[in-house]
């Protein structure tokens, strides 16, 4: 509890804030896909979370292809094999997600461009159902373990530590288990009380460059300029000679690609995938997008970080079971006082 | 305009549903064919019909995207649970719980709507979604009040003075009760649509600015719609808890329920009472009645499905999972395809209201046609 201890543990707070930041960066990556699509076509793409889920399953299949699914095989696998699997995931999954998103846009959303607003929304729910069903066939109804590739790379003998019931039963005290766990999540900051693990570094090392690249893309390239113009006023953009269809396709490709990167990072750092994970994480990411002001790219990043912080700090100081309720309460309160999100422009509804 | 069943076919269907239990041979026949009692399944469908009609007030009439109707459904169910189960000292019985549950849910609707209804379309949608999640997690976490994931039970059956009915063994009493509530709701909305209030709601949906200019108080109208829908959803929740003799579990009132109902509405036809009921019977009928039956048939014909490995040239490529060979395994896929196809080819829904149909397919101006013929 917050005030039970006589001295407030600042290190713990800093640690939770760091965890929140990394988790938030992950949510932000997914939120970007929501917000970009919304900014251009005003569609809440309910299928985005499930696209993310399918990406994780593809990563799992790729890792399985290298024979790394089994912890024992993973322990004896050569390092180059692990690195190759991870690199291949980072190449193939974003391409797959981007392609799938593009195909869905072409087949499902494109004929509905001039339909009333609810039609694409309901179609997106339909696509989400189809993706979920595909995930159900792909991974089965239970949670699937994703092999823990990262500690293996960080140079510890982690893989035979977790998930062996016999060893768990034999472990006399929880302390030994905790120390084994912290060995697996080696601190990269040496003896500092705040732990930065290889997984945190992976999340930040992938998301931050991607966000910088996206900012440059939107701010400095002709396509980015066309995107901003289309978001502002599609008709005017078309009249100025912008191929808005291509802009929309690009948006879906970029959003899908970001979701693909997000799904690989998620699988590598959380190590559990299931066909339902797209729903919950998509909901958080969508909340992040709206919190920041939907349609606003920096807003999605800010929103993602707020959600990540609320989630980790909430679990640490209020209780894990309440975090989801807390996130949505914060969302409602913020929207009551800032009706267009944190960074959203105060636009008037078009008449 | 010519209509295939005449203007009153919803009442014809209600009449058929009302006399169905009077001929037990019908249900027996259904039971023999499918080993399931249709009369046992239908009351749940009636309750979801009421819930969908409630959602239709906000989404269909007033045009606000509402993604959290299940929360008010759950509030109604849990208020009923708290007021009637023996674990609590109240035990007020069904009818008082019904009234209080409805009022409480309506109050919750006002509590949510008052500060948030000024939000623009999609932001409002997310607030309702968020509220739904907050309610679900609260129901799950407030273990000492709501019984957590176990829910509250047993909720006693309704008691009707002067009648001693066997609610547990015989499906008929609850069947008639829920059907009566459904028809009552239908008639209430029928008259409401024609009232000043109902027409004002539609005016706000069609053009808020114009409606305001004509002197309507749009924010108050939206709030009234919100509260009305919440109360009606609460009523459906009370009936549901009574039907299930328990509040079931918090997961029965989650986002999936809200989304599924929204799909029923849009598939059937937003703003059209018969369309909405049709949507409910179609989707919930498919999900709760048809697909278990088809699964039984498949199982009887081909045995329990097993997973099948696919081998190409001696190497095992992949394994087809067992649930691929059941009908329920494909349920989400079927829903998805149906939603996409309907939105593509009939975005106004399968049975749209006249006004919406007119907007989507404007009938040629009769005078213009005459002019055309004259030419």
XYZ file of C-alpha atoms in Angstrom:
726
model
C 0.000 0.000 0.000
C 1.051 3.485 -0.738
C 1.385 4.909 2.774
C 1.885 1.746 4.778
C 5.682 1.793 4.565
C 7.398 4.429 6.710
C 9.820 5.388 3.924
C 8.432 5.667 0.419
C 10.288 3.401 -1.961
C 11.362 5.761 -4.722
C 13.354 3.071 -6.469
C 10.250 0.982 -6.859
C 8.366 3.935 -8.283
C 11.138 4.620 -10.777
C 11.238 0.942 -11.698
C 7.489 0.831 -12.279
C 7.669 4.048 -14.297
C 10.346 2.491 -16.501
C 8.249 -0.640 -16.977
C 5.253 1.536 -17.770
C 7.247 3.436 -20.331
C 8.302 0.294 -22.176
C 4.818 -1.180 -22.054
C 3.443 2.165 -23.202
C 5.833 2.227 -26.137
C 4.406 -1.124 -27.212
C 0.807 0.103 -26.907
C 1.763 3.252 -28.786
C 3.019 1.179 -31.696
C -0.372 -0.494 -32.050
C -2.217 2.746 -31.338
C -0.423 4.386 -34.264
C -2.156 1.966 -36.622
C -5.556 2.909 -35.212
C -4.913 6.598 -35.229
C -3.450 6.797 -38.734
C -6.354 4.892 -40.271
C -8.823 6.989 -38.316
C -7.101 10.190 -39.324
C -7.438 9.350 -43.006
C -10.744 7.468 -43.398
C -12.474 8.085 -40.037
C -12.799 4.372 -39.429
C -12.337 2.727 -36.039
C -10.497 -0.292 -37.340
C -11.697 -2.929 -34.890
C -9.711 -5.582 -36.751
C -6.386 -3.924 -35.943
C -5.906 -5.720 -32.622
C -6.613 -9.050 -34.270
C -4.158 -8.269 -37.044
C -1.618 -7.824 -34.279
C -2.648 -11.225 -32.873
C -2.182 -12.952 -36.246
C 1.275 -11.378 -36.482
C 2.234 -13.006 -33.200
C 1.063 -16.370 -34.470
C 3.163 -15.982 -37.589
C 6.162 -15.206 -35.379
C 5.390 -18.352 -33.403
C 5.221 -20.401 -36.590
C 8.545 -18.987 -37.816
C 10.205 -19.782 -34.499
C 8.702 -23.264 -34.664
C 10.141 -23.660 -38.145
C 13.594 -23.230 -36.635
C 12.744 -25.912 -34.080
C 13.040 -23.495 -31.174
C 9.585 -24.049 -29.691
C 10.750 -26.673 -27.232
C 12.680 -25.192 -24.246
C 15.201 -28.042 -24.329
C 15.880 -27.571 -28.023
C 16.178 -23.856 -27.395
C 18.773 -24.390 -24.661
C 21.028 -26.310 -26.998
C 20.340 -24.213 -30.094
C 23.150 -22.238 -31.615
C 23.050 -18.492 -31.045
C 23.104 -17.735 -34.759
C 19.963 -19.779 -35.165
C 18.149 -17.773 -32.504
C 19.310 -14.489 -34.006
C 18.309 -15.622 -37.473
C 14.846 -16.585 -36.225
C 14.364 -13.197 -34.567
C 15.597 -11.301 -37.618
C 13.337 -13.333 -39.878
C 10.386 -12.566 -37.568
C 11.132 -8.860 -37.758
C 11.262 -9.063 -41.552
C 8.382 -11.395 -42.331
C 5.753 -10.441 -39.760
C 5.524 -6.713 -40.591
C 5.354 -7.556 -44.290
C 2.629 -10.106 -43.628
C 0.595 -7.725 -41.452
C 1.007 -4.844 -43.880
C -0.037 -7.029 -46.810
C -3.010 -8.443 -44.956
C -4.147 -4.973 -43.880
C -3.834 -3.737 -47.446
C -5.787 -6.699 -48.792
C -8.563 -6.194 -46.244
C -8.786 -2.529 -47.155
C -9.023 -3.344 -50.848
C -11.604 -6.086 -50.476
C -13.721 -4.900 -47.558
C -13.389 -1.194 -46.794
C -12.761 0.283 -50.213
C -16.242 -0.408 -51.640
C -17.693 1.309 -48.565
C -15.872 4.640 -48.858
C -19.051 6.566 -49.528
C -21.330 4.432 -47.353
C -22.649 5.782 -44.026
C -20.151 5.749 -41.216
C -21.444 2.676 -39.418
C -21.038 0.404 -42.468
C -17.211 0.280 -42.481
C -17.229 0.074 -38.688
C -19.435 -3.004 -38.705
C -17.384 -4.499 -41.537
C -14.302 -3.974 -39.397
C -16.011 -5.908 -36.608
C -16.716 -8.621 -39.184
C -13.063 -8.729 -40.246
C -12.089 -8.903 -36.603
C -14.349 -11.950 -36.158
C -12.780 -13.642 -39.186
C -9.255 -12.938 -37.944
C -10.163 -14.266 -34.519
C -11.501 -17.436 -36.067
C -8.309 -17.800 -38.085
C -6.289 -17.327 -34.898
C -8.431 -19.951 -33.189
C -7.571 -22.463 -35.893
C -3.943 -21.397 -35.983
C -3.164 -21.482 -32.287
C -6.048 -23.331 -30.664
C -8.304 -22.074 -27.897
C -5.656 -22.102 -25.136
C -2.825 -19.703 -24.415
C 0.297 -20.771 -26.285
C 3.751 -20.387 -24.835
C 6.118 -18.365 -26.972
C 9.752 -19.495 -26.457
C 11.827 -17.116 -24.400
C 14.458 -16.223 -26.993
C 15.784 -13.049 -25.424
C 17.400 -14.260 -22.150
C 19.003 -16.948 -24.258
C 20.731 -14.187 -26.168
C 21.541 -12.180 -23.067
C 23.956 -14.955 -22.172
C 22.407 -16.729 -19.189
C 21.324 -20.321 -18.880
C 17.713 -19.314 -18.466
C 15.687 -21.697 -20.634
C 15.561 -24.632 -18.248
C 14.626 -22.398 -15.322
C 10.903 -21.679 -15.757
C 7.858 -23.874 -16.232
C 9.264 -27.143 -14.929
C 6.828 -28.232 -12.251
C 9.280 -30.629 -10.608
C 11.867 -27.911 -10.156
C 9.180 -25.575 -8.866
C 8.054 -28.078 -6.301
C 11.619 -28.735 -5.252
C 12.397 -25.054 -4.840
C 12.363 -24.583 -1.059
C 11.693 -20.861 -0.852
C 10.277 -18.306 -3.243
C 13.527 -16.358 -2.882
C 15.535 -18.844 -4.904
C 12.953 -18.742 -7.621
C 13.062 -14.966 -7.650
C 16.822 -14.922 -7.902
C 16.755 -17.415 -10.744
C 14.199 -15.234 -12.462
C 16.272 -12.090 -12.032
C 19.265 -13.945 -13.441
C 17.192 -14.623 -16.509
C 16.256 -10.971 -16.722
C 19.827 -9.755 -16.346
C 20.151 -6.142 -15.358
C 21.931 -4.178 -18.044
C 22.532 -1.271 -15.685
C 24.939 -3.253 -13.525
C 24.294 -2.853 -9.807
C 21.794 -0.003 -10.071
C 18.617 -0.676 -8.092
C 16.602 0.015 -11.213
C 16.588 -2.908 -13.595
C 16.746 -2.490 -17.334
C 16.448 -5.884 -18.953
C 17.294 -7.035 -22.431
C 13.574 -7.192 -23.123
C 13.042 -3.550 -22.137
C 15.940 -2.617 -24.346
C 14.435 -4.588 -27.222
C 11.085 -2.802 -26.907
C 12.647 0.650 -26.724
C 15.253 -0.197 -29.360
C 12.559 -1.111 -31.874
C 9.773 1.322 -31.046
C 11.762 4.549 -30.733
C 13.506 4.305 -34.141
C 10.176 3.296 -35.708
C 8.443 6.319 -34.257
C 11.226 8.615 -35.399
C 11.060 7.076 -38.878
C 7.296 7.501 -38.948
C 7.567 11.146 -37.909
C 10.105 11.802 -40.658
C 7.901 9.939 -43.130
C 4.817 11.990 -42.294
C 6.588 15.330 -41.953
C 9.191 15.250 -44.676
C 8.237 12.976 -47.565
C 5.813 13.819 -50.379
C 3.664 10.843 -49.403
C 3.546 12.078 -45.826
C 2.478 15.484 -47.032
C -0.221 13.902 -49.167
C -1.332 11.940 -46.116
C -1.685 15.044 -44.011
C -3.583 16.750 -46.796
C -5.960 13.802 -47.165
C -6.533 13.711 -43.429
C -7.404 17.395 -43.456
C -9.810 17.313 -46.360
C -10.022 14.353 -48.737
C -12.023 16.175 -51.399
C -9.712 19.158 -51.516
C -6.730 16.812 -51.582
C -8.182 14.968 -54.564
C -8.828 18.244 -56.330
C -5.189 19.186 -55.822
C -4.151 16.073 -57.741
C -3.402 13.769 -54.817
C -4.157 10.124 -55.473
C -6.150 9.609 -52.290
C -6.653 5.908 -52.967
C -2.907 5.425 -52.887
C -2.657 7.509 -49.733
C -5.272 5.338 -48.037
C -3.506 2.139 -49.142
C -0.206 3.465 -47.827
C -1.835 4.280 -44.520
C -3.113 0.741 -44.156
C 0.297 -0.663 -45.131
C 2.156 1.500 -42.628
C -0.368 0.838 -39.857
C -0.259 -2.899 -40.517
C 3.533 -2.906 -40.587
C 3.694 -1.155 -37.220
C 1.251 -3.689 -35.794
C 3.536 -6.422 -37.175
C 6.573 -5.011 -35.375
C 4.447 -4.639 -32.267
C 3.332 -8.250 -32.410
C 6.902 -9.585 -32.678
C 8.037 -7.434 -29.755
C 5.013 -8.478 -27.742
C 5.606 -12.167 -28.408
C 9.313 -11.894 -27.562
C 8.779 -9.970 -24.349
C 5.503 -11.331 -22.955
C 6.051 -14.937 -24.134
C 2.375 -15.864 -24.248
C 0.148 -15.640 -27.305
C -3.519 -16.532 -27.655
C -6.238 -15.895 -30.162
C -7.949 -13.533 -27.734
C -4.943 -11.332 -27.037
C -5.717 -9.079 -29.978
C -8.989 -8.059 -28.413
C -7.628 -6.928 -25.051
C -4.461 -5.307 -26.384
C -6.337 -3.748 -29.259
C -8.748 -2.251 -26.754
C -5.872 -0.749 -24.759
C -4.216 0.561 -27.899
C -7.459 2.011 -29.174
C -7.961 3.648 -25.786
C -4.457 5.055 -26.086
C -5.253 6.473 -29.510
C -8.439 8.150 -28.296
C -6.788 9.364 -25.117
C -4.150 11.181 -27.108
C -6.696 12.489 -29.580
C -7.624 10.094 -32.329
C -6.111 10.938 -35.692
C -3.146 12.607 -34.027
C 0.202 10.777 -34.330
C 2.101 12.267 -31.360
C -1.151 11.874 -29.440
C -1.075 8.106 -29.945
C 2.432 7.955 -28.493
C 1.469 10.089 -25.499
C -1.710 8.081 -25.010
C 0.199 4.792 -25.209
C 2.659 5.942 -22.579
C -0.144 7.176 -20.299
C -1.879 3.802 -20.592
C 1.383 1.947 -19.949
C 2.114 4.051 -16.871
C -1.416 3.735 -15.505
C -1.218 0.011 -15.987
C 2.096 -0.646 -14.270
C 1.675 1.942 -11.519
C -1.890 0.779 -10.968
C -0.767 -2.849 -10.625
C 1.970 -1.844 -8.236
C 0.022 0.472 -5.941
C -3.663 -0.388 -6.301
C -3.862 -3.999 -7.352
C -3.498 -5.963 -10.515
C -7.175 -6.869 -10.826
C -8.185 -3.230 -10.906
C -5.821 -2.004 -13.634
C -8.240 -2.412 -16.530
C -11.026 -0.647 -14.664
C -8.522 2.043 -13.716
C -7.425 2.587 -17.317
C -10.979 3.126 -18.505
C -11.834 5.334 -15.527
C -8.840 7.532 -16.341
C -9.991 7.588 -19.960
C -13.519 8.699 -19.048
C -12.244 11.378 -16.665
C -9.760 12.741 -19.202
C -12.399 12.832 -21.938
C -14.856 14.629 -19.666
C -12.351 17.437 -19.181
C -10.658 17.324 -22.586
C -13.345 16.085 -24.990
C -10.950 15.662 -27.929
C -8.210 13.825 -26.089
C -4.950 15.118 -24.677
C -3.438 16.442 -27.898
C -6.508 16.438 -30.121
C -7.505 19.593 -31.895
C -10.746 21.121 -30.676
C -12.536 20.745 -33.958
C -16.156 21.550 -34.426
C -18.324 18.817 -35.805
C -18.702 19.316 -39.518
C -22.179 20.465 -40.437
C -46.308 0.117 -51.158
C -46.862 -3.639 -51.158
C -45.461 -5.609 -48.276
C -45.147 -9.387 -48.421
C -46.810 -10.124 -45.086
C -48.966 -7.062 -44.757
C -48.172 -4.289 -42.337
C -48.774 -6.271 -39.167
C -46.633 -9.326 -39.657
C -44.624 -8.739 -36.436
C -47.886 -9.230 -34.554
C -48.607 -12.329 -36.563
C -45.252 -13.694 -35.435
C -45.923 -12.690 -31.842
C -49.231 -14.518 -32.088
C -47.533 -17.646 -33.427
C -45.005 -17.459 -30.599
C -47.817 -17.024 -28.097
C -49.697 -20.131 -29.170
C -46.592 -22.256 -29.700
C -46.497 -23.588 -26.098
C -50.210 -24.408 -26.221
C -49.382 -27.242 -28.591
C -46.810 -29.278 -26.689
C -46.604 -31.612 -29.658
C -44.654 -28.944 -31.555
C -41.977 -28.770 -28.917
C -41.936 -32.544 -28.593
C -41.423 -32.843 -32.297
C -38.569 -30.355 -32.149
C -37.138 -32.185 -29.158
C -37.212 -35.521 -30.925
C -35.488 -34.099 -33.973
C -32.776 -32.246 -32.105
C -32.839 -33.433 -28.472
C -33.358 -29.821 -27.436
C -36.445 -27.994 -26.269
C -37.217 -24.961 -28.369
C -39.553 -23.573 -25.700
C -36.660 -23.653 -23.280
C -34.415 -21.630 -25.588
C -36.824 -18.980 -26.756
C -37.254 -16.943 -23.512
C -33.553 -16.019 -23.600
C -34.060 -14.805 -27.137
C -37.046 -12.713 -26.038
C -34.916 -11.106 -23.333
C -32.167 -10.282 -25.810
C -34.900 -8.855 -28.023
C -35.822 -6.408 -25.256
C -32.161 -5.558 -24.806
C -31.727 -4.937 -28.531
C -34.802 -2.726 -28.614
C -33.257 -0.755 -25.746
C -30.020 -0.308 -27.654
C -32.041 0.715 -30.680
C -33.383 3.737 -28.784
C -29.880 5.179 -28.481
C -28.232 3.946 -31.672
C -31.205 3.675 -33.985
C -33.452 6.574 -33.021
C -31.003 9.087 -31.594
C -27.974 8.097 -33.672
C -25.405 7.842 -30.868
C -22.912 4.982 -31.113
C -23.261 3.083 -27.833
C -20.816 0.236 -27.162
C -21.618 -0.501 -23.537
C -25.254 -1.536 -23.337
C -24.233 -4.825 -21.698
C -23.106 -2.869 -18.632
C -26.658 -1.695 -17.936
C -27.948 -5.189 -18.651
C -25.480 -6.423 -16.034
C -26.428 -3.724 -13.536
C -30.069 -4.775 -13.820
C -29.147 -8.431 -13.349
C -26.916 -7.804 -10.362
C -29.372 -5.455 -8.628
C -31.955 -8.201 -9.014
C -29.452 -10.683 -7.648
C -28.576 -8.575 -4.606
C -32.219 -7.848 -3.835
C -33.481 -11.414 -4.153
C -30.825 -14.002 -3.239
C -30.996 -15.514 0.247
C -27.394 -14.454 0.954
C -28.627 -10.882 1.374
C -31.218 -9.781 3.930
C -33.494 -8.067 1.372
C -35.214 -10.934 -0.490
C -37.806 -8.538 -1.858
C -38.979 -10.861 -4.612
C -39.085 -10.522 -8.352
C -41.462 -7.613 -8.943
C -39.902 -5.079 -6.575
C -36.448 -6.108 -7.790
C -37.627 -5.588 -11.357
C -38.710 -2.020 -10.623
C -35.647 -1.164 -8.565
C -33.263 -2.790 -11.044
C -34.778 -0.812 -13.884
C -34.573 2.430 -11.932
C -31.042 1.739 -10.776
C -29.826 0.982 -14.306
C -31.559 4.117 -15.570
C -29.835 6.093 -12.825
C -26.483 4.627 -13.869
C -27.269 5.696 -17.431
C -27.897 9.234 -16.248
C -24.737 9.164 -14.154
C -22.684 8.212 -17.218
C -24.581 10.329 -19.707
C -24.717 13.595 -17.844
C -21.008 14.454 -18.030
C -20.163 12.603 -21.248
C -22.961 13.177 -23.739
C -21.406 16.372 -25.041
C -18.593 14.248 -26.505
C -18.391 13.877 -30.246
C -19.451 10.577 -31.930
C -16.482 8.248 -31.631
C -15.300 9.638 -28.330
C -18.720 8.949 -26.890
C -18.538 5.417 -28.288
C -15.284 4.836 -26.474
C -16.620 6.262 -23.215
C -19.550 3.848 -23.312
C -17.131 1.021 -24.123
C -14.893 2.070 -21.243
C -17.835 2.272 -18.857
C -18.820 -1.245 -19.882
C -15.352 -2.533 -19.063
C -15.282 -0.669 -15.739
C -18.607 -2.256 -14.772
C -17.433 -5.710 -15.827
C -14.195 -5.511 -13.869
C -15.974 -4.027 -10.862
C -18.468 -6.889 -10.871
C -15.590 -9.317 -11.063
C -13.445 -7.669 -8.393
C -16.009 -6.685 -5.774
C -16.037 -10.281 -4.679
C -17.739 -9.721 -1.347
C -20.727 -7.993 -2.962
C -21.136 -9.688 -6.331
C -19.711 -13.121 -5.661
C -16.923 -12.492 -8.182
C -16.805 -14.911 -11.079
C -19.289 -17.252 -9.381
C -22.080 -14.703 -9.539
C -25.048 -14.591 -7.191
C -27.519 -17.425 -6.905
C -30.134 -18.681 -6.528
C -32.340 -15.905 -7.845
C -35.866 -17.069 -7.001
C -38.496 -17.339 -9.735
C -41.142 -14.628 -10.014
C -44.290 -15.093 -7.986
C -47.640 -14.151 -9.438
C -50.350 -13.687 -6.820
C -53.173 -16.158 -7.153
C -51.205 -18.547 -9.335
C -48.960 -21.352 -8.253
C -46.694 -22.168 -11.146
C -43.854 -24.592 -11.513
C -41.131 -22.295 -12.853
C -38.283 -24.710 -12.541
C -39.680 -27.731 -14.380
C -42.007 -26.163 -16.885
C -40.738 -23.630 -19.403
C -44.168 -22.153 -20.097
C -44.599 -19.625 -17.250
C -41.357 -17.841 -17.990
C -41.952 -18.171 -21.707
C -45.216 -16.255 -21.435
C -43.787 -13.750 -18.969
C -40.809 -12.830 -21.144
C -42.921 -12.803 -24.297
C -45.361 -10.450 -22.558
C -42.514 -8.126 -21.639
C -41.179 -8.254 -25.187
C -44.553 -7.430 -26.715
C -45.065 -4.713 -24.099
C -41.698 -3.161 -24.962
C -42.488 -3.415 -28.648
C -45.812 -1.626 -28.190
C -44.274 0.990 -25.921
C -41.647 1.798 -28.545
C -44.272 1.717 -31.283
C -46.172 4.496 -29.547
C -42.987 6.265 -28.518
C -41.828 6.441 -32.122
C -44.956 8.397 -32.954
C -44.800 10.623 -29.901
C -43.250 14.050 -29.660
C -40.222 12.563 -27.906
C -39.605 9.866 -30.507
C -39.876 12.258 -33.398
C -37.522 14.659 -31.630
C -34.958 11.857 -31.247
C -35.074 11.125 -34.969
C -34.764 14.843 -35.707
C -31.594 15.012 -33.590
C -30.226 11.965 -35.408
C -30.938 13.381 -38.845
C -29.526 16.840 -38.227
C -28.625 18.027 -34.770
C -28.050 21.602 -35.817
C -31.360 21.903 -37.615
C -33.165 20.260 -34.704
C -31.604 22.717 -32.274
C -32.593 25.603 -34.502
C -36.178 24.388 -34.373
C -36.070 24.763 -30.624
C -35.273 21.206 -29.544
C -32.913 20.764 -26.637
C -30.579 18.209 -28.223
C -28.459 17.458 -25.177
C -31.528 16.844 -23.019
C -33.060 14.604 -25.678
C -29.856 12.590 -25.897
C -29.743 12.249 -22.131
C -33.354 11.072 -22.018
C -32.633 8.494 -24.742
C -29.578 7.316 -22.837
C -31.466 6.963 -19.556
C -34.430 5.306 -21.224
C -32.213 2.746 -22.958
C -30.276 2.074 -19.768
C -33.490 1.482 -17.830
C -34.886 -0.839 -20.475
C -31.594 -2.740 -20.567
C -31.789 -2.999 -16.777
C -35.262 -4.489 -17.099
C -33.917 -7.056 -19.552
C -31.139 -7.786 -17.055
C -33.666 -8.463 -14.277
C -35.512 -10.890 -16.511
C -32.244 -12.541 -17.508
C -31.142 -13.067 -13.904
C -34.538 -14.501 -13.095
C -34.458 -16.761 -16.147
C -30.956 -18.042 -15.373
C -31.801 -18.258 -11.622
C -28.418 -16.607 -11.100
C -26.561 -13.496 -12.166
C -24.318 -15.871 -14.171
C -20.820 -14.320 -14.239
C -19.491 -10.838 -15.012
C -18.305 -12.075 -18.392
C -21.922 -12.402 -19.516
C -22.053 -8.592 -19.540
C -18.864 -7.753 -21.400
C -17.974 -5.916 -24.571
C -18.668 -8.985 -26.701
C -22.318 -8.878 -25.678
C -22.561 -5.192 -26.587
C -20.881 -5.698 -29.938
C -23.010 -8.717 -30.726
C -26.180 -6.751 -30.023
C -24.945 -3.895 -32.160
C -24.418 -6.403 -34.957
C -28.009 -7.644 -34.497
C -29.242 -4.068 -34.793
C -27.287 -3.185 -37.876
C -27.910 -6.500 -39.567
C -31.630 -6.252 -38.973
C -31.980 -2.563 -39.710
C -31.092 0.346 -37.451
C -34.067 2.212 -36.084
C -36.571 -0.387 -37.216
C -38.235 -2.389 -34.439
C -39.015 -5.393 -36.599
C -35.577 -5.298 -38.167
C -33.947 -5.292 -34.753
C -35.994 -8.250 -33.552
C -35.284 -10.062 -36.795
C -31.576 -9.448 -36.282
C -31.736 -10.827 -32.747
C -33.620 -13.932 -33.834
C -31.224 -14.441 -36.716
C -27.908 -14.023 -34.886
C -28.836 -15.365 -31.456
C -30.973 -18.036 -33.069
C -27.993 -19.106 -35.142
C -25.680 -19.008 -32.150
C -27.847 -20.486 -29.380
C -30.218 -22.781 -31.247
C -29.049 -23.676 -34.728
C -25.316 -24.219 -34.323
C -25.530 -26.672 -31.377
C -28.097 -28.638 -33.359
C -25.911 -28.783 -36.447
C -22.972 -29.772 -34.272
C -24.980 -32.628 -32.835
C -25.900 -33.760 -36.305
C -22.297 -33.651 -37.494
C -21.173 -35.563 -34.459
C -23.885 -38.201 -34.907
C -22.965 -38.590 -38.562
C -19.181 -38.495 -38.418
C -18.287 -39.053 -34.772
C -16.303 -36.737 -32.529
C -14.022 -34.561 -34.636
C -10.305 -35.112 -34.310
C -7.351 -33.213 -35.564
C -6.021 -34.222 -38.929
C -2.362 -33.913 -39.885
C -1.689 -32.760 -43.426
C 1.330 -34.389 -44.977
C 2.867 -33.402 -48.269
C 5.482 -35.746 -49.685
C 6.046 -37.553 -46.409
C 6.730 -34.467 -44.255
C 4.035 -33.262 -41.921
C 3.217 -29.733 -43.004
C 0.615 -28.735 -40.448
C -2.154 -30.130 -38.303
C -5.730 -29.139 -38.919
C -7.237 -28.544 -35.482
C -10.262 -30.523 -34.316
C -12.445 -27.444 -33.930
C -12.137 -26.883 -37.656
C -14.525 -29.797 -38.135
C -17.289 -28.509 -35.911
C -19.917 -26.018 -36.897
C -19.336 -23.865 -33.798
C -15.648 -23.737 -34.656
C -16.601 -21.596 -37.646
C -19.108 -19.409 -35.860
C -17.002 -16.238 -35.735
C -16.059 -16.728 -39.355
C -19.710 -17.035 -40.388
C -20.650 -13.913 -38.427
C -17.783 -11.988 -39.947
C -18.653 -12.925 -43.497
C -22.357 -12.184 -42.954
C -21.636 -8.761 -41.471
C -19.283 -7.838 -44.292
C -21.649 -9.020 -47.005
C -24.664 -7.259 -45.517
C -22.735 -4.020 -45.135
C -21.517 -4.318 -48.704
C -24.809 -5.112 -50.395
C -27.499 -3.963 -48.003
C -26.042 -1.374 -45.615
C -29.487 -0.284 -44.449
C -30.054 -3.720 -42.892
C -32.268 -6.623 -43.850
C -35.576 -5.062 -42.734
C -34.976 -1.317 -42.645
C -37.426 1.236 -41.338
C -39.260 3.103 -44.078
C -37.402 6.319 -43.441
C -33.960 4.736 -43.606
C -34.905 2.759 -46.697
C -36.005 5.958 -48.339
C -32.652 7.549 -47.542
C -30.703 4.690 -49.039
C -32.847 4.080 -52.087
C -34.783 7.262 -52.752
C -37.898 6.365 -54.684
C -38.136 8.338 -57.849
C -40.357 11.337 -57.481
C -43.745 10.195 -58.864
C -44.210 13.460 -60.695
C -40.833 13.158 -62.383
C -41.772 9.662 -63.531
C -44.975 10.970 -65.043
C -43.024 13.699 -66.753
C -40.594 11.116 -68.040
C -43.408 9.027 -69.464
C -44.915 12.101 -71.051
C -41.683 12.604 -72.884
